[in-house]
Amino acid sequence: MRFQKGTKLRIADFVHGADGLGNQNFPPPKGKPIEQSAATFLIEQANLYPGEVTVVALGPLTNIALALEQDPTFSKKIGQIVLLGGAFSVNGNVNPAAEANIFGDPDAADIVFTSGADVLAIGINVTHQVVLTDADRDKLVQSNGRFAQYLSRILEVYFAYHREAYFTRGVYLHDPTTIIAALNPSLLTFTEGVVRVQTTGITRGLTILYNGQKRFGEHTEWSDKPKVKVAVTVDAPSVVKLVLDRLMES
């Protein structure tokens, strides 16, 4: 289920390969999916461990929005939601307005941002500061680390996409930066404000942060909404080093 009705699901095979792993065609996993829905699982874990569960959301926010819809207390029971999403004051990566994960389900994103949960958003305004270069990739190729070898195999499609789309010899570390933000937030700086998401029109998926520095005379769509944290800067060299060190030692 998606909150945005009638919208074709976007598959970015030109970014990650047809299999999502650089067209390596690895054997399928042996495990089987559980019958429980993701939203039900999230609610169950939040009830079992109130205030202790951190959700790191690396895709569209449909399942989290469904959890909020099914259990109105979820926003208070979940510890933190660290999400990869948004293009705050920069162009998006799907179109000039929107970042891919928010564009994937803008209605769900708006629900999450205004839910009152402890939300930390890592947008591409920050992840585009964190670049794994050709030289860094060479280190992975030369490493004996199991994960380093795995990553070096799947990265060619991703590197090729960045050379064509961004004219750069490197790739942006979106997911690793978001995971590190959950584990070591001291490597980033944040601002706070109300975030709303445009859900229709040419700017569908646009994330807009109201910084609260002006009191508007009229009631707006941002009025009386809870604040969230939005990343502003990142210690990019430290993040890249952490990623490389972890991959090469494994």
PDB file of C-alpha atoms in Angstrom:
ATOM      1  CA  MET A   1       0.000   0.000   0.000  1.00  0.00           C
ATOM      2  CA  ARG A   2       1.159   3.532  -0.794  1.00  0.00           C
ATOM      3  CA  PHE A   3      -0.471   6.736   0.402  1.00  0.00           C
ATOM      4  CA  GLN A   4       0.076   8.411  -2.959  1.00  0.00           C
ATOM      5  CA  LYS A   5      -2.635   6.859  -5.115  1.00  0.00           C
ATOM      6  CA  GLY A   6      -2.400   6.356  -8.857  1.00  0.00           C
ATOM      7  CA  THR A   7       1.341   6.988  -9.090  1.00  0.00           C
ATOM      8  CA  LYS A   8       3.573   4.576 -10.943  1.00  0.00           C
ATOM      9  CA  LEU A   9       6.208   2.971  -8.720  1.00  0.00           C
ATOM     10  CA  ARG A  10       9.610   4.340  -9.672  1.00  0.00           C
ATOM     11  CA  ILE A  11      12.367   1.725 -10.060  1.00  0.00           C
ATOM     12  CA  ALA A  12      15.817   3.343 -10.254  1.00  0.00           C
ATOM     13  CA  ASP A  13      17.546   0.467 -12.062  1.00  0.00           C
ATOM     14  CA  PHE A  14      19.626   3.011 -13.985  1.00  0.00           C
ATOM     15  CA  VAL A  15      21.203   4.013 -10.660  1.00  0.00           C
ATOM     16  CA  HIS A  16      21.634   0.672  -8.893  1.00  0.00           C
ATOM     17  CA  GLY A  17      21.255  -1.954 -11.609  1.00  0.00           C
ATOM     18  CA  ALA A  18      18.295  -4.138 -12.508  1.00  0.00           C
ATOM     19  CA  ASP A  19      18.870  -6.315  -9.438  1.00  0.00           C
ATOM     20  CA  GLY A  20      19.606  -3.348  -7.165  1.00  0.00           C
ATOM     21  CA  LEU A  21      23.137  -4.677  -6.676  1.00  0.00           C
ATOM     22  CA  GLY A  22      25.058  -3.508  -9.695  1.00  0.00           C
ATOM     23  CA  ASN A  23      23.781  -6.267 -12.007  1.00  0.00           C
ATOM     24  CA  GLN A  24      25.839  -8.893 -10.205  1.00  0.00           C
ATOM     25  CA  ASN A  25      22.950 -11.392 -10.168  1.00  0.00           C
ATOM     26  CA  PHE A  26      23.855 -12.933  -6.830  1.00  0.00           C
ATOM     27  CA  PRO A  27      21.933 -16.074  -5.777  1.00  0.00           C
ATOM     28  CA  PRO A  28      18.561 -15.265  -4.215  1.00  0.00           C
ATOM     29  CA  PRO A  29      18.387 -15.272  -0.395  1.00  0.00           C
ATOM     30  CA  LYS A  30      17.479 -18.546   1.262  1.00  0.00           C
ATOM     31  CA  GLY A  31      15.270 -16.970   3.899  1.00  0.00           C
ATOM     32  CA  LYS A  32      11.561 -16.429   3.437  1.00  0.00           C
ATOM     33  CA  PRO A  33       9.597 -13.274   4.278  1.00  0.00           C
ATOM     34  CA  ILE A  34       7.536 -13.366   7.437  1.00  0.00           C
ATOM     35  CA  GLU A  35       3.775 -13.013   7.137  1.00  0.00           C
ATOM     36  CA  GLN A  36       3.618 -10.071   9.552  1.00  0.00           C
ATOM     37  CA  SER A  37       3.487  -6.677   7.839  1.00  0.00           C
ATOM     38  CA  ALA A  38       6.276  -4.172   8.372  1.00  0.00           C
ATOM     39  CA  ALA A  39       3.896  -1.693  10.006  1.00  0.00           C
ATOM     40  CA  THR A  40       2.628  -4.319  12.461  1.00  0.00           C
ATOM     41  CA  PHE A  41       6.197  -5.346  13.274  1.00  0.00           C
ATOM     42  CA  LEU A  42       7.177  -1.737  13.987  1.00  0.00           C
ATOM     43  CA  ILE A  43       4.175  -1.281  16.291  1.00  0.00           C
ATOM     44  CA  GLU A  44       4.947  -4.536  18.086  1.00  0.00           C
ATOM     45  CA  GLN A  45       8.583  -3.584  18.714  1.00  0.00           C
ATOM     46  CA  ALA A  46       7.677  -0.090  19.898  1.00  0.00           C
ATOM     47  CA  ASN A  47       5.204  -1.598  22.372  1.00  0.00           C
ATOM     48  CA  LEU A  48       7.743  -4.161  23.595  1.00  0.00           C
ATOM     49  CA  TYR A  49      10.532  -1.592  24.030  1.00  0.00           C
ATOM     50  CA  PRO A  50       8.918   1.839  24.433  1.00  0.00           C
ATOM     51  CA  GLY A  51      11.347   4.685  23.865  1.00  0.00           C
ATOM     52  CA  GLU A  52      14.227   2.333  23.029  1.00  0.00           C
ATOM     53  CA  VAL A  53      13.767   1.520  19.332  1.00  0.00           C
ATOM     54  CA  THR A  54      15.447   3.609  16.634  1.00  0.00           C
ATOM     55  CA  VAL A  55      14.139   3.152  13.101  1.00  0.00           C
ATOM     56  CA  VAL A  56      16.634   3.992  10.345  1.00  0.00           C
ATOM     57  CA  ALA A  57      14.487   4.565   7.261  1.00  0.00           C
ATOM     58  CA  LEU A  58      16.447   4.365   4.008  1.00  0.00           C
ATOM     59  CA  GLY A  59      13.507   4.355   1.585  1.00  0.00           C
ATOM     60  CA  PRO A  60      10.010   5.812   1.212  1.00  0.00           C
ATOM     61  CA  LEU A  61       8.180   6.209   4.519  1.00  0.00           C
ATOM     62  CA  THR A  62       5.043   4.223   3.694  1.00  0.00           C
ATOM     63  CA  ASN A  63       5.414   1.581   6.409  1.00  0.00           C
ATOM     64  CA  ILE A  64       6.125   4.126   9.146  1.00  0.00           C
ATOM     65  CA  ALA A  65       3.102   6.181   8.096  1.00  0.00           C
ATOM     66  CA  LEU A  66       0.977   3.020   8.172  1.00  0.00           C
ATOM     67  CA  ALA A  67       2.223   2.295  11.694  1.00  0.00           C
ATOM     68  CA  LEU A  68       1.245   5.823  12.755  1.00  0.00           C
ATOM     69  CA  GLU A  69      -2.150   5.387  11.136  1.00  0.00           C
ATOM     70  CA  GLN A  70      -2.807   2.008  12.755  1.00  0.00           C
ATOM     71  CA  ASP A  71      -1.567   2.997  16.227  1.00  0.00           C
ATOM     72  CA  PRO A  72      -1.839   6.698  17.157  1.00  0.00           C
ATOM     73  CA  THR A  73       0.439   6.070  20.170  1.00  0.00           C
ATOM     74  CA  PHE A  74       3.293   4.872  17.929  1.00  0.00           C
ATOM     75  CA  SER A  75       4.785   8.371  17.662  1.00  0.00           C
ATOM     76  CA  LYS A  76       5.285   8.485  21.435  1.00  0.00           C
ATOM     77  CA  LYS A  77       6.492   4.908  21.838  1.00  0.00           C
ATOM     78  CA  ILE A  78       9.095   4.834  19.086  1.00  0.00           C
ATOM     79  CA  GLY A  79      12.468   6.075  20.275  1.00  0.00           C
ATOM     80  CA  GLN A  80      13.659   7.902  17.178  1.00  0.00           C
ATOM     81  CA  ILE A  81      13.119   7.865  13.427  1.00  0.00           C
ATOM     82  CA  VAL A  82      16.311   8.646  11.508  1.00  0.00           C
ATOM     83  CA  LEU A  83      15.383   9.006   7.866  1.00  0.00           C
ATOM     84  CA  LEU A  84      17.190   9.498   4.605  1.00  0.00           C
ATOM     85  CA  GLY A  85      15.048  11.957   2.744  1.00  0.00           C
ATOM     86  CA  GLY A  86      14.511  15.473   1.533  1.00  0.00           C
ATOM     87  CA  ALA A  87      16.478  18.085  -0.385  1.00  0.00           C
ATOM     88  CA  PHE A  88      16.507  21.034   1.946  1.00  0.00           C
ATOM     89  CA  SER A  89      17.361  24.217   0.008  1.00  0.00           C
ATOM     90  CA  VAL A  90      19.067  22.263  -2.800  1.00  0.00           C
ATOM     91  CA  ASN A  91      17.824  20.580  -5.977  1.00  0.00           C
ATOM     92  CA  GLY A  92      16.426  17.081  -5.683  1.00  0.00           C
ATOM     93  CA  ASN A  93      17.793  13.958  -7.342  1.00  0.00           C
ATOM     94  CA  VAL A  94      14.555  12.836  -9.047  1.00  0.00           C
ATOM     95  CA  ASN A  95      13.812  16.299 -10.416  1.00  0.00           C
ATOM     96  CA  PRO A  96      14.777  19.814  -9.290  1.00  0.00           C
ATOM     97  CA  ALA A  97      12.130  19.726  -6.535  1.00  0.00           C
ATOM     98  CA  ALA A  98      12.229  16.259  -5.006  1.00  0.00           C
ATOM     99  CA  GLU A  99      14.539  13.712  -3.425  1.00  0.00           C
ATOM    100  CA  ALA A 100      13.885  10.080  -4.342  1.00  0.00           C
ATOM    101  CA  ASN A 101      12.677   8.655  -1.025  1.00  0.00           C
ATOM    102  CA  ILE A 102      10.253  11.493  -0.339  1.00  0.00           C
ATOM    103  CA  PHE A 103       9.104  11.446  -3.965  1.00  0.00           C
ATOM    104  CA  GLY A 104       8.361   7.734  -3.550  1.00  0.00           C
ATOM    105  CA  ASP A 105       5.486   8.521  -1.156  1.00  0.00           C
ATOM    106  CA  PRO A 106       5.077  12.236  -0.369  1.00  0.00           C
ATOM    107  CA  ASP A 107       1.840  11.734   1.580  1.00  0.00           C
ATOM    108  CA  ALA A 108       3.494   9.233   3.905  1.00  0.00           C
ATOM    109  CA  ALA A 109       6.467  11.558   4.389  1.00  0.00           C
ATOM    110  CA  ASP A 110       4.217  14.454   5.396  1.00  0.00           C
ATOM    111  CA  ILE A 111       2.480  12.210   7.933  1.00  0.00           C
ATOM    112  CA  VAL A 112       5.812  11.173   9.465  1.00  0.00           C
ATOM    113  CA  PHE A 113       7.223  14.711   9.585  1.00  0.00           C
ATOM    114  CA  THR A 114       4.122  16.033  11.377  1.00  0.00           C
ATOM    115  CA  SER A 115       3.504  13.025  13.645  1.00  0.00           C
ATOM    116  CA  GLY A 116       5.201  14.359  16.766  1.00  0.00           C
ATOM    117  CA  ALA A 117       7.737  11.518  16.778  1.00  0.00           C
ATOM    118  CA  ASP A 118      11.421  12.240  17.397  1.00  0.00           C
ATOM    119  CA  VAL A 119      12.441  12.606  13.741  1.00  0.00           C
ATOM    120  CA  LEU A 120      15.940  13.272  12.445  1.00  0.00           C
ATOM    121  CA  ALA A 121      16.089  13.914   8.687  1.00  0.00           C
ATOM    122  CA  ILE A 122      19.269  13.450   6.673  1.00  0.00           C
ATOM    123  CA  GLY A 123      18.725  15.150   3.319  1.00  0.00           C
ATOM    124  CA  ILE A 124      20.803  15.093   0.177  1.00  0.00           C
ATOM    125  CA  ASN A 125      21.958  18.601   1.025  1.00  0.00           C
ATOM    126  CA  VAL A 126      24.129  16.743   3.555  1.00  0.00           C
ATOM    127  CA  THR A 127      24.760  13.364   1.906  1.00  0.00           C
ATOM    128  CA  HIS A 128      26.073  15.098  -1.219  1.00  0.00           C
ATOM    129  CA  GLN A 129      28.895  16.376   0.976  1.00  0.00           C
ATOM    130  CA  VAL A 130      30.046  12.784   1.602  1.00  0.00           C
ATOM    131  CA  VAL A 131      31.814  11.339  -1.446  1.00  0.00           C
ATOM    132  CA  LEU A 132      33.503   7.972  -1.928  1.00  0.00           C
ATOM    133  CA  THR A 133      36.104   8.709  -4.603  1.00  0.00           C
ATOM    134  CA  ASP A 134      37.725   6.542  -7.255  1.00  0.00           C
ATOM    135  CA  ALA A 135      40.797   6.385  -5.013  1.00  0.00           C
ATOM    136  CA  ASP A 136      38.658   5.176  -2.098  1.00  0.00           C
ATOM    137  CA  ARG A 137      37.159   2.492  -4.321  1.00  0.00           C
ATOM    138  CA  ASP A 138      40.667   1.357  -5.268  1.00  0.00           C
ATOM    139  CA  LYS A 139      41.344   0.817  -1.559  1.00  0.00           C
ATOM    140  CA  LEU A 140      38.324  -1.484  -1.401  1.00  0.00           C
ATOM    141  CA  VAL A 141      39.518  -3.443  -4.442  1.00  0.00           C
ATOM    142  CA  GLN A 142      42.949  -3.948  -2.871  1.00  0.00           C
ATOM    143  CA  SER A 143      41.546  -4.913   0.533  1.00  0.00           C
ATOM    144  CA  ASN A 144      41.048  -8.464   1.752  1.00  0.00           C
ATOM    145  CA  GLY A 145      37.913  -7.465   3.619  1.00  0.00           C
ATOM    146  CA  ARG A 146      34.914  -9.571   2.632  1.00  0.00           C
ATOM    147  CA  PHE A 147      32.523  -6.644   2.536  1.00  0.00           C
ATOM    148  CA  ALA A 148      35.104  -4.467   0.777  1.00  0.00           C
ATOM    149  CA  GLN A 149      35.324  -7.001  -2.039  1.00  0.00           C
ATOM    150  CA  TYR A 150      31.540  -7.266  -2.191  1.00  0.00           C
ATOM    151  CA  LEU A 151      31.112  -3.486  -2.424  1.00  0.00           C
ATOM    152  CA  SER A 152      33.833  -3.118  -5.028  1.00  0.00           C
ATOM    153  CA  ARG A 153      31.915  -5.557  -7.258  1.00  0.00           C
ATOM    154  CA  ILE A 154      28.532  -3.843  -7.051  1.00  0.00           C
ATOM    155  CA  LEU A 155      29.709  -0.225  -7.278  1.00  0.00           C
ATOM    156  CA  GLU A 156      30.522   0.043 -11.008  1.00  0.00           C
ATOM    157  CA  VAL A 157      26.942   0.826 -12.081  1.00  0.00           C
ATOM    158  CA  TYR A 158      26.644   3.396  -9.293  1.00  0.00           C
ATOM    159  CA  PHE A 159      29.952   5.054 -10.255  1.00  0.00           C
ATOM    160  CA  ALA A 160      28.941   5.105 -13.927  1.00  0.00           C
ATOM    161  CA  TYR A 161      25.639   6.783 -13.036  1.00  0.00           C
ATOM    162  CA  HIS A 162      27.405   9.512 -11.045  1.00  0.00           C
ATOM    163  CA  ARG A 163      29.879  10.150 -13.873  1.00  0.00           C
ATOM    164  CA  GLU A 164      26.979  10.670 -16.284  1.00  0.00           C
ATOM    165  CA  ALA A 165      24.476  12.459 -14.030  1.00  0.00           C
ATOM    166  CA  TYR A 166      26.765  14.523 -11.789  1.00  0.00           C
ATOM    167  CA  PHE A 167      29.977  14.736 -13.851  1.00  0.00           C
ATOM    168  CA  THR A 168      31.944  13.491 -10.849  1.00  0.00           C
ATOM    169  CA  ARG A 169      34.442  10.699 -10.249  1.00  0.00           C
ATOM    170  CA  GLY A 170      32.911   9.451  -7.044  1.00  0.00           C
ATOM    171  CA  VAL A 171      29.604   8.445  -5.460  1.00  0.00           C
ATOM    172  CA  TYR A 172      27.479   9.957  -2.720  1.00  0.00           C
ATOM    173  CA  LEU A 173      27.226   7.919   0.482  1.00  0.00           C
ATOM    174  CA  HIS A 174      23.548   8.467   1.252  1.00  0.00           C
ATOM    175  CA  ASP A 175      22.705   5.349   3.269  1.00  0.00           C
ATOM    176  CA  PRO A 176      26.006   5.084   5.204  1.00  0.00           C
ATOM    177  CA  THR A 177      25.770   8.729   6.271  1.00  0.00           C
ATOM    178  CA  THR A 178      22.251   8.177   7.593  1.00  0.00           C
ATOM    179  CA  ILE A 179      23.253   5.060   9.521  1.00  0.00           C
ATOM    180  CA  ILE A 180      26.248   6.866  11.019  1.00  0.00           C
ATOM    181  CA  ALA A 181      23.957   9.761  11.989  1.00  0.00           C
ATOM    182  CA  ALA A 182      21.942   7.301  14.068  1.00  0.00           C
ATOM    183  CA  LEU A 183      25.063   5.844  15.693  1.00  0.00           C
ATOM    184  CA  ASN A 184      27.225   8.952  16.061  1.00  0.00           C
ATOM    185  CA  PRO A 185      25.177  12.152  15.621  1.00  0.00           C
ATOM    186  CA  SER A 186      28.129  14.236  16.865  1.00  0.00           C
ATOM    187  CA  LEU A 187      29.539  14.031  13.320  1.00  0.00           C
ATOM    188  CA  LEU A 188      26.670  16.204  12.051  1.00  0.00           C
ATOM    189  CA  THR A 189      25.058  19.485  12.957  1.00  0.00           C
ATOM    190  CA  PHE A 190      21.304  20.020  12.957  1.00  0.00           C
ATOM    191  CA  THR A 191      18.644  22.666  12.883  1.00  0.00           C
ATOM    192  CA  GLU A 192      15.064  22.333  14.091  1.00  0.00           C
ATOM    193  CA  GLY A 193      11.800  23.354  12.557  1.00  0.00           C
ATOM    194  CA  VAL A 194       8.505  22.229  11.089  1.00  0.00           C
ATOM    195  CA  VAL A 195       8.809  20.267   7.840  1.00  0.00           C
ATOM    196  CA  ARG A 196       5.959  19.910   5.382  1.00  0.00           C
ATOM    197  CA  VAL A 197       5.929  17.979   2.117  1.00  0.00           C
ATOM    198  CA  GLN A 198       4.281  19.088  -1.112  1.00  0.00           C
ATOM    199  CA  THR A 199       2.026  16.228  -2.212  1.00  0.00           C
ATOM    200  CA  THR A 200       0.682  17.441  -5.559  1.00  0.00           C
ATOM    201  CA  GLY A 201       1.738  19.269  -8.681  1.00  0.00           C
ATOM    202  CA  ILE A 202       5.069  19.874 -10.337  1.00  0.00           C
ATOM    203  CA  THR A 203       6.840  20.196  -6.971  1.00  0.00           C
ATOM    204  CA  ARG A 204       5.417  16.961  -5.515  1.00  0.00           C
ATOM    205  CA  GLY A 205       7.921  15.630  -2.990  1.00  0.00           C
ATOM    206  CA  LEU A 206       9.391  19.027  -2.135  1.00  0.00           C
ATOM    207  CA  THR A 207      10.391  19.301   1.546  1.00  0.00           C
ATOM    208  CA  ILE A 208      10.099  22.742   3.100  1.00  0.00           C
ATOM    209  CA  LEU A 209      11.538  23.607   6.523  1.00  0.00           C
ATOM    210  CA  TYR A 210       9.958  26.422   8.515  1.00  0.00           C
ATOM    211  CA  ASN A 211      12.727  27.667  10.788  1.00  0.00           C
ATOM    212  CA  GLY A 212      10.410  29.549  13.136  1.00  0.00           C
ATOM    213  CA  GLN A 213      12.339  32.814  12.845  1.00  0.00           C
ATOM    214  CA  LYS A 214       9.268  34.743  11.757  1.00  0.00           C
ATOM    215  CA  ARG A 215       5.848  34.751  13.368  1.00  0.00           C
ATOM    216  CA  PHE A 216       3.258  34.882  10.608  1.00  0.00           C
ATOM    217  CA  GLY A 217       0.048  36.779  11.196  1.00  0.00           C
ATOM    218  CA  GLU A 218      -2.178  34.226   9.519  1.00  0.00           C
ATOM    219  CA  HIS A 219      -2.683  30.556  10.309  1.00  0.00           C
ATOM    220  CA  THR A 220      -0.672  28.412   7.868  1.00  0.00           C
ATOM    221  CA  GLU A 221      -0.140  24.730   7.076  1.00  0.00           C
ATOM    222  CA  TRP A 222       2.928  24.911   9.328  1.00  0.00           C
ATOM    223  CA  SER A 223       1.113  26.358  12.342  1.00  0.00           C
ATOM    224  CA  ASP A 224       0.917  24.224  15.493  1.00  0.00           C
ATOM    225  CA  LYS A 225       2.922  21.388  13.931  1.00  0.00           C
ATOM    226  CA  PRO A 226       5.709  19.630  15.882  1.00  0.00           C
ATOM    227  CA  LYS A 227       9.339  20.351  15.100  1.00  0.00           C
ATOM    228  CA  VAL A 228      11.822  17.838  13.740  1.00  0.00           C
ATOM    229  CA  LYS A 229      15.616  17.879  13.423  1.00  0.00           C
ATOM    230  CA  VAL A 230      17.171  18.377   9.983  1.00  0.00           C
ATOM    231  CA  ALA A 231      20.866  17.806   9.295  1.00  0.00           C
ATOM    232  CA  VAL A 232      22.803  20.831   8.044  1.00  0.00           C
ATOM    233  CA  THR A 233      26.498  19.883   7.949  1.00  0.00           C
ATOM    234  CA  VAL A 234      28.540  16.707   8.241  1.00  0.00           C
ATOM    235  CA  ASP A 235      32.156  15.825   9.009  1.00  0.00           C
ATOM    236  CA  ALA A 236      32.509  14.139   5.628  1.00  0.00           C
ATOM    237  CA  PRO A 237      36.154  12.946   5.941  1.00  0.00           C
ATOM    238  CA  SER A 238      35.356  11.200   9.226  1.00  0.00           C
ATOM    239  CA  VAL A 239      32.279   9.504   7.759  1.00  0.00           C
ATOM    240  CA  VAL A 240      34.203   8.239   4.715  1.00  0.00           C
ATOM    241  CA  LYS A 241      37.019   6.981   6.954  1.00  0.00           C
ATOM    242  CA  LEU A 242      34.581   5.147   9.196  1.00  0.00           C
ATOM    243  CA  VAL A 243      32.980   3.466   6.194  1.00  0.00           C
ATOM    244  CA  LEU A 244      36.287   2.428   4.630  1.00  0.00           C
ATOM    245  CA  ASP A 245      37.781   1.195   7.908  1.00  0.00           C
ATOM    246  CA  ARG A 246      34.706  -0.904   8.677  1.00  0.00           C
ATOM    247  CA  LEU A 247      34.568  -2.451   5.216  1.00  0.00           C
ATOM    248  CA  MET A 248      38.257  -3.277   5.048  1.00  0.00           C
ATOM    249  CA  GLU A 249      38.425  -4.892   8.478  1.00  0.00           C
ATOM    250  CA  SER A 250      35.466  -7.200   7.926  1.00  0.00           C
TER     251      SER A 250
END
